[in-house]
């Protein structure tokens, strides 16, 4: 790490001057501190607190609720059309509000960097309360109701930058070096698990329409479906309000003492961080390797019901496929992160294995959907297997990517680093969903985007040269 990386204008270490030296502090000369970018006094082994698990639980549940609310409409799009008169454009736009919410992503990154975790999380949860509450306002005018639902989805989308970006920041602030990857995986995966539960909750609570068009459907059937959808909306509103109350009651910004050397070290300023990221070709390479396939997969998952309709897959089956593909990815992702905590320095190898599997499984799914040409068997088993494997390989790579990003560009703050890559991912997702609104009658091109993006990412990871600057600081400097 260069000697000029820490200046007076940069952020101060977590271990403030008023705290004094902690037990086990390693005192180092100013010259050594300037050469490494670490404060002159850093804690040796660090200290962790039991309350870190409560902080992780609250943040993870908030991410779970945000993912659940975001994916409310995709799994029940046929029922929503009949109840509220949604068009294909409306359904795609309801999913699109997620990536649109990432447009002010850099403002949330600035807030996280300057004001800390508590203020940012409280603002995020408050936006979710407003968004879910807006969807529950009882109005009889369907046009106004649709606008309220769109507004609620947008406010929930604005909560996305925090729940998607702040996981590495939280893990560095509260967890020791041998727990960081696991904490990052739990905090980041729960948001995807919330989206997966929407595939389960929606179709099980809300019945699919009987095949009649919305204009010809009976008023009784439409009212019944609408009542059940509103039951889901009220339940989500209640959960979000409960989480906001818990966060308001207890969510400390940081522990009294930092858990590691990296948590106590100085970081680059907001402006210098962007300059460092945009000038680092290795970071840009691995950022594209993350953003392109994960953006494509997120958009594909959001309209999975629409994609599987031409191959005669029911709304309930599509919901189960989406559910198990994301749940499998969450479980494997946390297991992979725990493995990475035990066997350090293996992040690139793990990503190569995961994206090799993702390329093969996405190709299998795409060719299966073209069974009239490829003559591959199109059965529920093959669709389940290919989709679940694809979700396992792609979703489990997310925490591994996050840790590799932070290691590559350290001492750039974690929130800024992950904010840039998730912003890129959501932009790719948004572009694909935008095209989907115009070409929703022909979706074979969307399926081909999956293996193409996975193969491109595999090549980028293969050419990437990994480094572990933050890990080196914790392992070597603290000894």
XYZ file of C-alpha atoms in Angstrom:
479
model
C 0.000 0.000 0.000
C 1.341 3.381 -1.019
C 2.720 5.944 1.388
C 0.442 8.732 0.203
C -2.866 6.996 0.743
C -3.723 8.578 4.109
C -3.997 12.349 4.523
C -5.422 14.678 7.148
C -8.641 15.107 5.201
C -9.381 11.412 5.245
C -11.584 9.719 7.798
C -10.261 9.136 11.269
C -9.884 5.561 12.619
C -12.639 3.899 14.581
C -10.391 3.873 17.629
C -10.735 7.552 18.496
C -8.128 9.484 20.474
C -10.436 9.803 23.460
C -10.547 6.072 24.006
C -6.847 5.662 24.710
C -4.860 2.542 23.924
C -6.721 -0.708 24.369
C -5.191 -3.806 25.921
C -3.018 -5.536 23.342
C -2.377 -2.320 21.383
C 0.622 -2.468 19.085
C 2.360 0.899 18.936
C 4.074 1.700 15.656
C 6.153 4.621 14.462
C 4.673 7.428 12.388
C 6.911 6.400 9.483
C 5.595 2.844 9.552
C 2.029 4.113 9.862
C 2.438 6.410 6.885
C 3.968 3.621 4.817
C 1.111 1.193 5.464
C -1.852 3.564 5.697
C -2.684 2.384 9.240
C -2.916 4.593 12.353
C 0.147 4.782 14.598
C -1.711 2.811 17.281
C -3.847 -0.158 16.249
C -5.293 -2.956 18.371
C -3.450 -6.223 18.145
C -5.904 -9.097 18.371
C -8.978 -6.815 18.468
C -12.126 -7.407 20.457
C -15.534 -8.709 19.402
C -18.833 -8.282 21.239
C -21.745 -10.692 21.521
C -24.142 -7.952 20.418
C -22.650 -8.159 16.920
C -24.999 -11.049 16.176
C -28.031 -8.946 17.121
C -26.851 -6.153 14.823
C -26.328 -8.684 12.040
C -29.786 -10.186 12.651
C -31.565 -6.814 12.462
C -29.748 -5.803 9.296
C -30.322 -9.197 7.670
C -34.043 -9.164 8.466
C -34.291 -5.674 7.005
C -32.691 -6.958 3.800
C -35.055 -9.936 3.835
C -38.092 -7.641 4.051
C -36.788 -5.365 1.284
C -36.298 -8.328 -1.064
C -39.739 -9.704 -0.176
C -41.459 -6.397 -0.952
C -39.490 -5.894 -4.178
C -40.522 -9.273 -5.588
C -44.165 -9.111 -4.500
C -45.663 -8.820 -7.972
C -43.584 -11.001 -10.286
C -44.741 -14.383 -8.900
C -48.435 -13.324 -8.946
C -48.407 -11.232 -12.104
C -51.398 -13.056 -13.639
C -53.494 -12.509 -10.515
C -52.401 -8.868 -10.253
C -53.511 -8.233 -13.821
C -56.989 -9.470 -13.049
C -57.298 -7.684 -9.689
C -55.869 -4.288 -10.621
C -55.835 -4.275 -14.408
C -52.036 -4.277 -14.653
C -50.550 -4.490 -18.141
C -47.313 -6.236 -19.123
C -45.643 -2.840 -18.946
C -46.914 -2.376 -15.369
C -45.623 -5.777 -14.251
C -42.184 -5.133 -15.732
C -42.117 -1.618 -14.238
C -42.974 -2.935 -10.774
C -39.825 -5.066 -10.959
C -37.905 -2.236 -12.615
C -38.424 0.075 -9.622
C -35.750 -1.985 -7.847
C -32.877 -0.996 -10.152
C -34.332 2.494 -10.591
C -34.011 2.885 -6.816
C -30.257 2.531 -7.250
C -29.967 5.811 -9.178
C -29.310 7.780 -5.932
C -26.987 4.973 -4.795
C -24.019 7.326 -4.482
C -25.936 9.538 -2.046
C -26.514 6.539 0.237
C -22.840 5.594 -0.064
C -21.867 9.117 0.980
C -24.267 8.926 3.935
C -22.839 5.563 5.011
C -19.287 6.874 4.720
C -19.934 10.158 6.593
C -22.716 9.413 9.086
C -22.218 5.712 9.716
C -24.349 2.603 9.782
C -27.119 3.586 12.205
C -28.279 6.741 10.421
C -28.202 5.029 7.035
C -30.116 1.961 8.237
C -32.744 4.076 9.984
C -33.346 6.115 6.832
C -33.548 2.919 4.794
C -36.089 1.285 7.090
C -38.158 4.488 7.192
C -38.336 4.519 3.373
C -39.562 0.930 3.494
C -42.266 1.858 6.003
C -43.449 4.666 3.722
C -43.357 2.427 0.650
C -45.259 -0.511 2.112
C -47.734 1.845 3.778
C -48.407 3.640 0.504
C -49.431 0.361 -1.132
C -51.990 -0.276 1.636
C -53.962 2.980 1.288
C -57.564 1.857 0.574
C -58.893 3.543 -2.579
C -61.582 2.362 -4.957
C -60.157 4.017 -8.069
C -58.008 1.357 -9.764
C -55.909 3.946 -11.611
C -55.032 5.713 -8.343
C -54.410 2.370 -6.642
C -51.950 1.375 -9.360
C -50.109 4.666 -8.950
C -49.895 4.192 -5.184
C -48.505 0.699 -5.695
C -45.903 2.008 -8.145
C -44.946 4.757 -5.678
C -44.593 2.234 -2.887
C -42.358 0.011 -4.979
C -40.149 2.991 -5.828
C -39.702 3.911 -2.149
C -38.847 0.311 -1.351
C -36.383 0.343 -4.260
C -34.650 3.356 -2.692
C -33.865 1.113 0.294
C -31.977 -1.267 -1.966
C -28.584 0.516 -2.002
C -28.161 0.141 1.755
C -29.289 -3.468 2.171
C -27.227 -4.533 -0.847
C -24.069 -2.485 -0.225
C -23.573 -2.200 3.514
C -22.977 -5.897 4.322
C -19.143 -5.751 3.985
C -19.093 -2.472 5.929
C -21.066 -4.088 8.756
C -18.886 -7.206 8.807
C -15.658 -5.169 8.937
C -17.020 -2.875 11.656
C -18.332 -5.604 13.972
C -16.623 -8.928 13.113
C -13.100 -10.285 13.354
C -11.070 -11.301 10.317
C -12.014 -14.981 10.606
C -15.765 -14.165 10.655
C -16.012 -11.389 8.064
C -16.860 -13.464 5.007
C -19.531 -15.378 6.929
C -21.115 -12.168 8.237
C -21.021 -10.635 4.751
C -22.707 -13.723 3.315
C -25.507 -13.743 5.906
C -26.192 -10.006 5.586
C -26.178 -10.011 1.784
C -27.929 -13.345 1.195
C -30.982 -12.589 3.336
C -32.126 -9.966 0.835
C -32.167 -12.612 -1.885
C -33.892 -15.034 0.452
C -36.659 -12.456 0.880
C -37.087 -12.335 -2.884
C -37.227 -16.120 -2.883
C -39.949 -16.213 -0.236
C -42.040 -13.964 -2.461
C -42.093 -16.838 -4.964
C -43.530 -19.001 -2.193
C -45.827 -16.639 -0.282
C -47.478 -14.947 -3.258
C -48.666 -18.010 -5.234
C -49.687 -19.899 -2.074
C -51.817 -17.066 -0.677
C -53.098 -15.580 -3.928
C -54.827 -18.048 -6.287
C -54.073 -17.979 -9.984
C -56.904 -16.691 -12.220
C -59.056 -19.266 -13.961
C -57.867 -18.332 -17.458
C -60.518 -15.780 -18.286
C -59.383 -12.381 -19.430
C -59.601 -9.536 -16.897
C -62.503 -7.989 -18.822
C -64.576 -11.172 -18.747
C -63.680 -12.324 -15.233
C -66.514 -12.253 -12.745
C -66.606 -9.408 -10.241
C -66.665 -11.915 -7.370
C -63.491 -13.643 -8.559
C -61.715 -10.329 -9.088
C -62.705 -9.046 -5.657
C -61.605 -12.264 -3.969
C -58.163 -12.147 -5.596
C -57.811 -8.452 -4.780
C -58.649 -9.067 -1.118
C -56.008 -11.775 -0.854
C -53.382 -9.555 -2.496
C -54.180 -6.783 -0.035
C -53.782 -9.283 2.800
C -50.226 -9.889 1.612
C -49.615 -6.133 1.362
C -50.860 -5.501 4.918
C -48.732 -8.362 6.275
C -45.606 -6.971 4.612
C -46.387 -3.511 5.999
C -46.676 -4.931 9.512
C -43.355 -6.773 9.264
C -41.545 -3.658 8.012
C -43.023 -1.510 10.807
C -41.864 -4.047 13.389
C -38.317 -4.046 11.976
C -38.226 -0.250 11.911
C -39.248 -0.130 15.576
C -36.553 -2.656 16.530
C -33.905 -0.775 14.580
C -34.940 2.516 16.152
C -34.746 0.964 19.623
C -31.321 -0.659 19.211
C -28.878 -0.452 16.334
C -25.500 0.956 17.475
C -23.321 2.482 14.751
C -20.146 0.667 15.849
C -18.691 -1.314 18.772
C -16.803 0.455 21.583
C -13.525 -1.007 20.314
C -12.773 -2.235 16.767
C -12.544 -6.003 16.180
C -9.485 -5.905 13.903
C -6.682 -3.758 12.538
C -8.606 -3.193 9.298
C -11.620 -1.911 11.222
C -9.453 0.671 13.002
C -7.430 1.826 10.016
C -7.884 5.034 8.105
C -9.672 4.966 4.744
C -9.626 7.096 1.653
C -11.933 10.076 1.373
C -15.117 9.917 -0.689
C -13.573 11.731 -3.659
C -10.270 9.860 -3.624
C -12.116 6.552 -3.329
C -13.891 7.087 -6.649
C -10.648 8.138 -8.302
C -8.967 4.987 -7.008
C -11.805 2.714 -8.158
C -12.135 4.178 -11.638
C -8.376 4.042 -12.233
C -7.953 0.455 -11.010
C -8.244 -1.832 -14.040
C -8.277 -4.977 -11.916
C -11.267 -3.653 -9.992
C -13.114 -2.688 -13.175
C -12.490 -6.167 -14.571
C -13.869 -7.999 -11.563
C -16.704 -5.468 -11.207
C -17.923 -6.296 -14.719
C -17.534 -9.996 -13.947
C -20.004 -9.459 -11.104
C -22.354 -6.854 -12.555
C -23.188 -8.398 -15.924
C -24.269 -11.963 -14.955
C -25.833 -10.963 -11.627
C -27.764 -8.133 -13.287
C -29.037 -10.461 -15.996
C -29.976 -13.124 -13.456
C -31.814 -10.658 -11.200
C -33.923 -9.399 -14.093
C -34.551 -12.934 -15.284
C -35.650 -14.032 -11.801
C -38.009 -11.074 -11.440
C -40.046 -12.146 -14.478
C -39.503 -15.902 -14.178
C -43.262 -16.536 -14.254
C -43.503 -14.617 -17.528
C -40.568 -16.530 -19.018
C -41.927 -19.969 -18.098
C -45.503 -19.281 -19.246
C -44.791 -20.180 -22.935
C -43.537 -23.631 -21.884
C -46.808 -24.218 -19.978
C -45.413 -23.917 -16.453
C -48.051 -22.821 -13.944
C -47.703 -19.832 -11.639
C -47.296 -22.109 -8.605
C -44.581 -24.231 -10.266
C -42.733 -21.105 -11.386
C -42.902 -19.875 -7.809
C -41.401 -23.085 -6.451
C -38.629 -23.057 -9.068
C -37.697 -19.482 -8.194
C -37.887 -20.214 -4.470
C -35.585 -23.227 -4.456
C -33.083 -21.687 -6.879
C -32.512 -18.714 -4.557
C -32.712 -20.698 -1.313
C -30.098 -23.117 -2.630
C -27.859 -20.190 -3.559
C -28.230 -18.639 -0.097
C -27.339 -21.874 1.703
C -24.355 -22.621 -0.531
C -23.245 -18.967 -0.420
C -23.069 -18.951 3.378
C -21.274 -22.312 3.340
C -18.765 -21.050 0.770
C -18.154 -17.898 2.801
C -17.527 -19.961 5.928
C -15.074 -22.071 3.934
C -13.352 -18.875 2.743
C -12.981 -17.761 6.388
C -11.175 -20.994 7.236
C -9.109 -21.299 4.041
C -8.010 -17.765 3.240
C -6.707 -16.551 -0.113
C -8.945 -18.856 -2.218
C -11.605 -16.393 -3.425
C -10.634 -16.482 -7.100
C -10.599 -20.284 -7.216
C -14.044 -20.425 -5.585
C -15.448 -17.993 -8.167
C -13.962 -19.978 -11.056
C -15.679 -23.149 -9.844
C -19.005 -21.396 -9.285
C -19.121 -19.713 -12.688
C -18.098 -22.866 -14.502
C -21.176 -24.491 -13.018
C -23.333 -21.422 -13.773
C -22.319 -21.443 -17.438
C -23.185 -25.116 -17.836
C -26.513 -24.946 -15.981
C -27.698 -21.785 -17.789
C -26.852 -23.380 -21.135
C -28.815 -26.470 -20.121
C -31.865 -24.388 -19.204
C -31.767 -22.359 -22.429
C -31.430 -25.418 -24.651
C -34.207 -27.173 -22.724
C -36.591 -24.289 -23.451
C -35.769 -24.752 -27.148
C -36.777 -28.416 -27.070
C -38.490 -28.128 -30.466
C -35.014 -27.616 -31.959
C -32.695 -29.392 -29.519
C -35.144 -32.239 -28.695
C -34.001 -32.163 -25.077
C -36.657 -33.408 -22.632
C -38.770 -30.518 -21.323
C -40.096 -31.754 -17.991
C -40.692 -30.302 -14.573
C -37.639 -32.181 -13.307
C -35.279 -30.685 -15.905
C -36.632 -27.174 -15.379
C -36.329 -27.503 -11.610
C -32.813 -28.941 -11.811
C -31.396 -26.405 -14.277
C -32.967 -23.359 -12.544
C -31.984 -24.471 -9.052
C -28.395 -25.179 -10.088
C -28.187 -21.814 -11.831
C -29.449 -20.034 -8.714
C -27.082 -21.965 -6.465
C -23.996 -21.116 -8.522
C -24.801 -17.436 -9.144
C -26.293 -16.417 -5.794
C -23.586 -18.147 -3.791
C -20.946 -16.083 -5.621
C -22.250 -12.751 -4.280
C -20.559 -12.696 -0.822
C -17.360 -14.090 -2.349
C -17.373 -11.235 -4.870
C -17.985 -8.668 -2.118
C -15.023 -9.867 -0.096
C -12.796 -9.920 -3.182
C -13.826 -6.356 -4.090
C -12.881 -5.046 -0.655
C -9.584 -6.927 -0.605
C -8.652 -5.677 -4.085
C -9.136 -1.939 -3.492
C -8.475 -1.593 0.265
C -8.345 1.051 1.878
C -11.335 2.286 -0.150
C -14.375 2.147 2.213
C -16.472 -0.998 1.858
C -19.753 0.810 1.257
C -18.353 2.802 -1.656
C -16.703 -0.242 -3.242
C -19.805 -2.445 -3.113
C -22.050 0.489 -4.017
C -20.299 0.964 -7.338
C -20.574 -2.702 -8.334
C -24.196 -3.121 -7.261
C -25.047 0.097 -9.105
C -23.554 -1.398 -12.272
C -25.406 -4.666 -11.696
C -28.737 -2.904 -11.287
C -28.099 -0.811 -14.387
C -27.630 -4.000 -16.430
C -30.777 -5.404 -14.858
C -32.695 -2.212 -15.612
C -31.630 -2.137 -19.261
C -32.733 -5.747 -19.745
C -36.109 -5.153 -18.109
C -36.568 -2.022 -20.211
C -36.069 -4.046 -23.393
C -38.370 -6.700 -21.967
C -41.242 -4.221 -21.858
C -41.006 -3.858 -25.662
C -40.157 -7.462 -26.540
C -42.193 -9.342 -23.910
C -43.844 -11.529 -26.545
C -40.510 -13.094 -27.504
C -38.306 -14.057 -24.550
C -35.847 -16.527 -26.079
C -33.255 -13.734 -26.367
C -33.475 -13.206 -22.596
C -32.654 -16.856 -21.955
C -29.573 -16.630 -24.178
C -28.310 -13.667 -22.153
C -27.771 -16.003 -19.195
C -25.099 -18.382 -20.586
C -23.465 -15.545 -22.531
C -23.036 -13.377 -19.437
C -21.815 -16.302 -17.314
C -19.204 -17.261 -19.906
C -17.983 -13.663 -20.171
C -17.671 -13.453 -16.391
C -15.769 -16.743 -16.280
C -13.200 -15.375 -18.730
C -12.809 -12.126 -16.792
C -12.266 -13.985 -13.503
C -9.713 -16.243 -15.189
C -7.686 -13.191 -16.289
C -8.008 -11.421 -12.927
C -4.942 -11.135 -10.655
C -6.096 -11.346 -7.043
C -4.585 -9.578 -4.016
C -5.470 -9.511 -0.312
C -4.364 -6.139 1.097
C -6.873 -6.034 3.965
C -6.167 -9.627 4.994
C -2.421 -8.913 4.955
C -3.000 -5.984 7.304
C -4.914 -8.119 9.805
C -2.636 -11.153 9.663
C 0.808 -9.524 9.492
C 0.494 -6.112 11.150
C -1.445 -7.381 14.176
C 1.159 -10.067 14.923
